Amino acid sequence: GAGVSQSPSNKVTEKGKDVELRCDPISGHTALYWYRQSLGQGLEFLIYFQGNSAPDKSGLPSDRFSAERTGGSVSTLTIQRTQQEDSAVYLCASSPMAVAGWRETQYFGPGTRLLVL
Amino acid sequence: DQQVKQNSPSLSVQEGRISILNCDYTNSMFDYFLWYKKYPAEGPTFLISISSIKDKNEDGRFTVFLNKSAKHLSLHIVPSQPGDSAVYFCAASGSGGGADGLTFGKGTHLIIQP
């Protein structure tokens, strides 16, 4: 079946512009996660959704970052007034369901490579 | 402050030999650990996981060992094959329920030499 898909695969933007990144999780997966990987770094957790709600937004780097999920499926990560330090690979992952105390494997998409000039 | 550490940025192993990738963690609340493999320009692919109630999990050529007292885990690949050349990430999950984000190490680039 189809895996996690992300669009665009690459994005080049100018400092100060807004960008929107999209994630389509695996069909039927309830939980959705956003991460970013800066050059030479590991993956940094940003936010997760259980259905359409995001219980904890404290992982977002600044108030320029926001995310939403509608219909329990597609999610968008928006970065306003982009800065050069926002340049990174933004990865989305999904898992079947998120139940307290239950450990699940997260399945990743290919990522969106963002370059802010 | 890195909670998951992979201290070897790269590792070179001969084809057919055993590859051992190491990972250390500091947060005693972590109770689920995963290894992901990543090729360039692709997202991480899940390899194998282990719960803190176990000390070993095996899947084909891949075995993960967990030493809770040392807060250390390792991934063994035997025999190593050319297709194993990739970046390997260690990840950990805490007690925030099944939906908490994973904490990743910075990765180890494994190079399998013919």
PDB file of N, CA and C in Angstrom, chain B residues 11 17-23 33-36 46-51 54-67 72-80 84 88-90 110:
ATOM      1  N   LEU B  11      31.328   4.310  10.475  1.00  0.00           N
ATOM      2  CA  LEU B  11      31.877   2.988  10.778  1.00  0.00           C
ATOM      3  C   LEU B  11      32.069   2.261   9.463  1.00  0.00           C
ATOM      4  N   ARG B  17      31.395  -9.466   7.415  1.00  0.00           N
ATOM      5  CA  ARG B  17      31.720  -9.375   8.844  1.00  0.00           C
ATOM      6  C   ARG B  17      30.535  -8.818   9.615  1.00  0.00           C
ATOM      7  N   ILE B  18      30.695  -8.748  10.937  1.00  0.00           N
ATOM      8  CA  ILE B  18      29.643  -8.207  11.784  1.00  0.00           C
ATOM      9  C   ILE B  18      29.799  -6.685  11.910  1.00  0.00           C
ATOM     10  N   SER B  19      28.678  -5.980  11.790  1.00  0.00           N
ATOM     11  CA  SER B  19      28.640  -4.542  12.059  1.00  0.00           C
ATOM     12  C   SER B  19      27.986  -4.343  13.412  1.00  0.00           C
ATOM     13  N   ILE B  20      28.605  -3.540  14.256  1.00  0.00           N
ATOM     14  CA  ILE B  20      28.048  -3.237  15.570  1.00  0.00           C
ATOM     15  C   ILE B  20      27.926  -1.727  15.712  1.00  0.00           C
ATOM     16  N   LEU B  21      26.688  -1.268  15.828  1.00  0.00           N
ATOM     17  CA  LEU B  21      26.430   0.157  15.999  1.00  0.00           C
ATOM     18  C   LEU B  21      25.943   0.394  17.413  1.00  0.00           C
ATOM     19  N   ASN B  22      26.499   1.405  18.048  1.00  0.00           N
ATOM     20  CA  ASN B  22      26.219   1.657  19.453  1.00  0.00           C
ATOM     21  C   ASN B  22      25.409   2.919  19.687  1.00  0.00           C
ATOM     22  N   CYS B  23      24.701   2.909  20.800  1.00  0.00           N
ATOM     23  CA  CYS B  23      23.835   4.034  21.153  1.00  0.00           C
ATOM     24  C   CYS B  23      23.743   4.113  22.674  1.00  0.00           C
ATOM     25  N   PHE B  33      12.831   1.440  22.302  1.00  0.00           N
ATOM     26  CA  PHE B  33      13.957   1.892  21.490  1.00  0.00           C
ATOM     27  C   PHE B  33      13.844   1.328  20.081  1.00  0.00           C
ATOM     28  N   LEU B  34      14.238   2.131  19.118  1.00  0.00           N
ATOM     29  CA  LEU B  34      14.100   1.727  17.727  1.00  0.00           C
ATOM     30  C   LEU B  34      15.380   2.055  16.970  1.00  0.00           C
ATOM     31  N   TRP B  35      15.610   1.310  15.926  1.00  0.00           N
ATOM     32  CA  TRP B  35      16.676   1.620  14.967  1.00  0.00           C
ATOM     33  C   TRP B  35      16.026   1.867  13.605  1.00  0.00           C
ATOM     34  N   TYR B  36      16.478   2.967  12.988  1.00  0.00           N
ATOM     35  CA  TYR B  36      16.038   3.311  11.649  1.00  0.00           C
ATOM     36  C   TYR B  36      17.259   3.367  10.739  1.00  0.00           C
ATOM     37  N   PHE B  46      12.108   1.994   9.203  1.00  0.00           N
ATOM     38  CA  PHE B  46      12.170   1.240  10.448  1.00  0.00           C
ATOM     39  C   PHE B  46      12.882  -0.091  10.239  1.00  0.00           C
ATOM     40  N   LEU B  47      13.771  -0.422  11.177  1.00  0.00           N
ATOM     41  CA  LEU B  47      14.508  -1.684  11.107  1.00  0.00           C
ATOM     42  C   LEU B  47      14.045  -2.663  12.177  1.00  0.00           C
ATOM     43  N   ILE B  48      14.201  -2.254  13.416  1.00  0.00           N
ATOM     44  CA  ILE B  48      13.950  -3.169  14.528  1.00  0.00           C
ATOM     45  C   ILE B  48      13.749  -2.343  15.793  1.00  0.00           C
ATOM     46  N   SER B  49      13.010  -2.889  16.737  1.00  0.00           N
ATOM     47  CA  SER B  49      12.764  -2.182  17.988  1.00  0.00           C
ATOM     48  C   SER B  49      12.920  -3.133  19.170  1.00  0.00           C
ATOM     49  N   ILE B  50      12.978  -2.549  20.354  1.00  0.00           N
ATOM     50  CA  ILE B  50      13.047  -3.354  21.566  1.00  0.00           C
ATOM     51  C   ILE B  50      12.375  -2.605  22.703  1.00  0.00           C
ATOM     52  N   SER B  51      11.622  -3.336  23.479  1.00  0.00           N
ATOM     53  CA  SER B  51      11.005  -2.780  24.674  1.00  0.00           C
ATOM     54  C   SER B  51      11.958  -2.949  25.853  1.00  0.00           C
ATOM     55  N   LYS B  54      12.738  -6.275  27.647  1.00  0.00           N
ATOM     56  CA  LYS B  54      13.586  -7.286  27.027  1.00  0.00           C
ATOM     57  C   LYS B  54      15.036  -6.821  26.997  1.00  0.00           C
ATOM     58  N   ASP B  55      15.943  -7.758  26.794  1.00  0.00           N
ATOM     59  CA  ASP B  55      17.337  -7.349  26.611  1.00  0.00           C
ATOM     60  C   ASP B  55      17.877  -7.718  25.233  1.00  0.00           C
ATOM     61  N   LYS B  56      17.024  -8.371  24.436  1.00  0.00           N
ATOM     62  CA  LYS B  56      17.478  -8.775  23.100  1.00  0.00           C
ATOM     63  C   LYS B  56      16.260  -8.953  22.204  1.00  0.00           C
ATOM     64  N   ASN B  57      16.389  -8.510  20.958  1.00  0.00           N
ATOM     65  CA  ASN B  57      15.365  -8.778  19.957  1.00  0.00           C
ATOM     66  C   ASN B  57      16.072  -9.048  18.634  1.00  0.00           C
ATOM     67  N   GLU B  58      15.622 -10.087  17.961  1.00  0.00           N
ATOM     68  CA  GLU B  58      16.319 -10.529  16.761  1.00  0.00           C
ATOM     69  C   GLU B  58      15.350 -10.582  15.584  1.00  0.00           C
ATOM     70  N   ASP B  59      15.820 -10.146  14.418  1.00  0.00           N
ATOM     71  CA  ASP B  59      15.001 -10.214  13.214  1.00  0.00           C
ATOM     72  C   ASP B  59      15.942 -10.447  12.042  1.00  0.00           C
ATOM     73  N   GLY B  60      16.075 -11.707  11.647  1.00  0.00           N
ATOM     74  CA  GLY B  60      16.958 -12.029  10.525  1.00  0.00           C
ATOM     75  C   GLY B  60      18.398 -11.693  10.854  1.00  0.00           C
ATOM     76  N   ARG B  61      19.007 -10.872  10.016  1.00  0.00           N
ATOM     77  CA  ARG B  61      20.414 -10.505  10.221  1.00  0.00           C
ATOM     78  C   ARG B  61      20.596  -9.429  11.288  1.00  0.00           C
ATOM     79  N   PHE B  62      19.503  -8.879  11.782  1.00  0.00           N
ATOM     80  CA  PHE B  62      19.565  -7.752  12.705  1.00  0.00           C
ATOM     81  C   PHE B  62      19.197  -8.192  14.122  1.00  0.00           C
ATOM     82  N   THR B  63      20.039  -7.819  15.070  1.00  0.00           N
ATOM     83  CA  THR B  63      19.773  -8.080  16.482  1.00  0.00           C
ATOM     84  C   THR B  63      20.035  -6.805  17.264  1.00  0.00           C
ATOM     85  N   VAL B  64      19.103  -6.450  18.135  1.00  0.00           N
ATOM     86  CA  VAL B  64      19.311  -5.304  19.008  1.00  0.00           C
ATOM     87  C   VAL B  64      19.447  -5.810  20.436  1.00  0.00           C
ATOM     88  N   PHE B  65      20.454  -5.290  21.124  1.00  0.00           N
ATOM     89  CA  PHE B  65      20.706  -5.627  22.526  1.00  0.00           C
ATOM     90  C   PHE B  65      20.484  -4.378  23.368  1.00  0.00           C
ATOM     91  N   LEU B  66      19.839  -4.573  24.529  1.00  0.00           N
ATOM     92  CA  LEU B  66      19.599  -3.459  25.434  1.00  0.00           C
ATOM     93  C   LEU B  66      20.185  -3.770  26.807  1.00  0.00           C
ATOM     94  N   ASN B  67      21.010  -2.866  27.296  1.00  0.00           N
ATOM     95  CA  ASN B  67      21.562  -2.964  28.651  1.00  0.00           C
ATOM     96  C   ASN B  67      21.019  -1.775  29.441  1.00  0.00           C
ATOM     97  N   HIS B  72      22.460   1.590  27.526  1.00  0.00           N
ATOM     98  CA  HIS B  72      23.192   1.368  26.283  1.00  0.00           C
ATOM     99  C   HIS B  72      22.453   0.345  25.435  1.00  0.00           C
ATOM    100  N   LEU B  73      22.383   0.621  24.140  1.00  0.00           N
ATOM    101  CA  LEU B  73      21.887  -0.388  23.226  1.00  0.00           C
ATOM    102  C   LEU B  73      22.790  -0.472  22.003  1.00  0.00           C
ATOM    103  N   SER B  74      22.727  -1.611  21.365  1.00  0.00           N
ATOM    104  CA  SER B  74      23.555  -1.805  20.184  1.00  0.00           C
ATOM    105  C   SER B  74      22.768  -2.573  19.131  1.00  0.00           C
ATOM    106  N   LEU B  75      23.120  -2.326  17.899  1.00  0.00           N
ATOM    107  CA  LEU B  75      22.540  -3.025  16.753  1.00  0.00           C
ATOM    108  C   LEU B  75      23.647  -3.841  16.108  1.00  0.00           C
ATOM    109  N   HIS B  76      23.394  -5.146  15.972  1.00  0.00           N
ATOM    110  CA  HIS B  76      24.339  -6.032  15.315  1.00  0.00           C
ATOM    111  C   HIS B  76      23.765  -6.461  13.972  1.00  0.00           C
ATOM    112  N   ILE B  77      24.580  -6.363  12.957  1.00  0.00           N
ATOM    113  CA  ILE B  77      24.177  -6.806  11.624  1.00  0.00           C
ATOM    114  C   ILE B  77      25.188  -7.866  11.200  1.00  0.00           C
ATOM    115  N   VAL B  78      24.674  -9.089  10.981  1.00  0.00           N
ATOM    116  CA  VAL B  78      25.599 -10.141  10.580  1.00  0.00           C
ATOM    117  C   VAL B  78      24.897 -11.131   9.652  1.00  0.00           C
ATOM    118  N   PRO B  79      25.489 -11.478   8.505  1.00  0.00           N
ATOM    119  CA  PRO B  79      26.677 -10.850   7.950  1.00  0.00           C
ATOM    120  C   PRO B  79      26.341  -9.524   7.279  1.00  0.00           C
ATOM    121  N   SER B  80      27.279  -8.609   7.282  1.00  0.00           N
ATOM    122  CA  SER B  80      27.056  -7.311   6.645  1.00  0.00           C
ATOM    123  C   SER B  80      27.071  -7.455   5.127  1.00  0.00           C
ATOM    124  N   ASP B  84      23.644  -2.709   3.085  1.00  0.00           N
ATOM    125  CA  ASP B  84      23.508  -2.184   4.442  1.00  0.00           C
ATOM    126  C   ASP B  84      24.157  -0.818   4.590  1.00  0.00           C
ATOM    127  N   TYR B  88      22.450   5.006  10.078  1.00  0.00           N
ATOM    128  CA  TYR B  88      21.600   4.322  11.043  1.00  0.00           C
ATOM    129  C   TYR B  88      21.333   5.247  12.227  1.00  0.00           C
ATOM    130  N   PHE B  89      20.047   5.425  12.523  1.00  0.00           N
ATOM    131  CA  PHE B  89      19.651   6.271  13.632  1.00  0.00           C
ATOM    132  C   PHE B  89      19.075   5.415  14.757  1.00  0.00           C
ATOM    133  N   CYS B  90      19.516   5.698  15.948  1.00  0.00           N
ATOM    134  CA  CYS B  90      18.949   5.143  17.158  1.00  0.00           C
ATOM    135  C   CYS B  90      17.882   6.123  17.644  1.00  0.00           C
ATOM    136  N   LEU B 110      27.220   3.905   8.222  1.00  0.00           N
ATOM    137  CA  LEU B 110      27.846   2.588   8.057  1.00  0.00           C
ATOM    138  C   LEU B 110      28.254   2.396   6.605  1.00  0.00           C
TER     139      LEU B 110
END
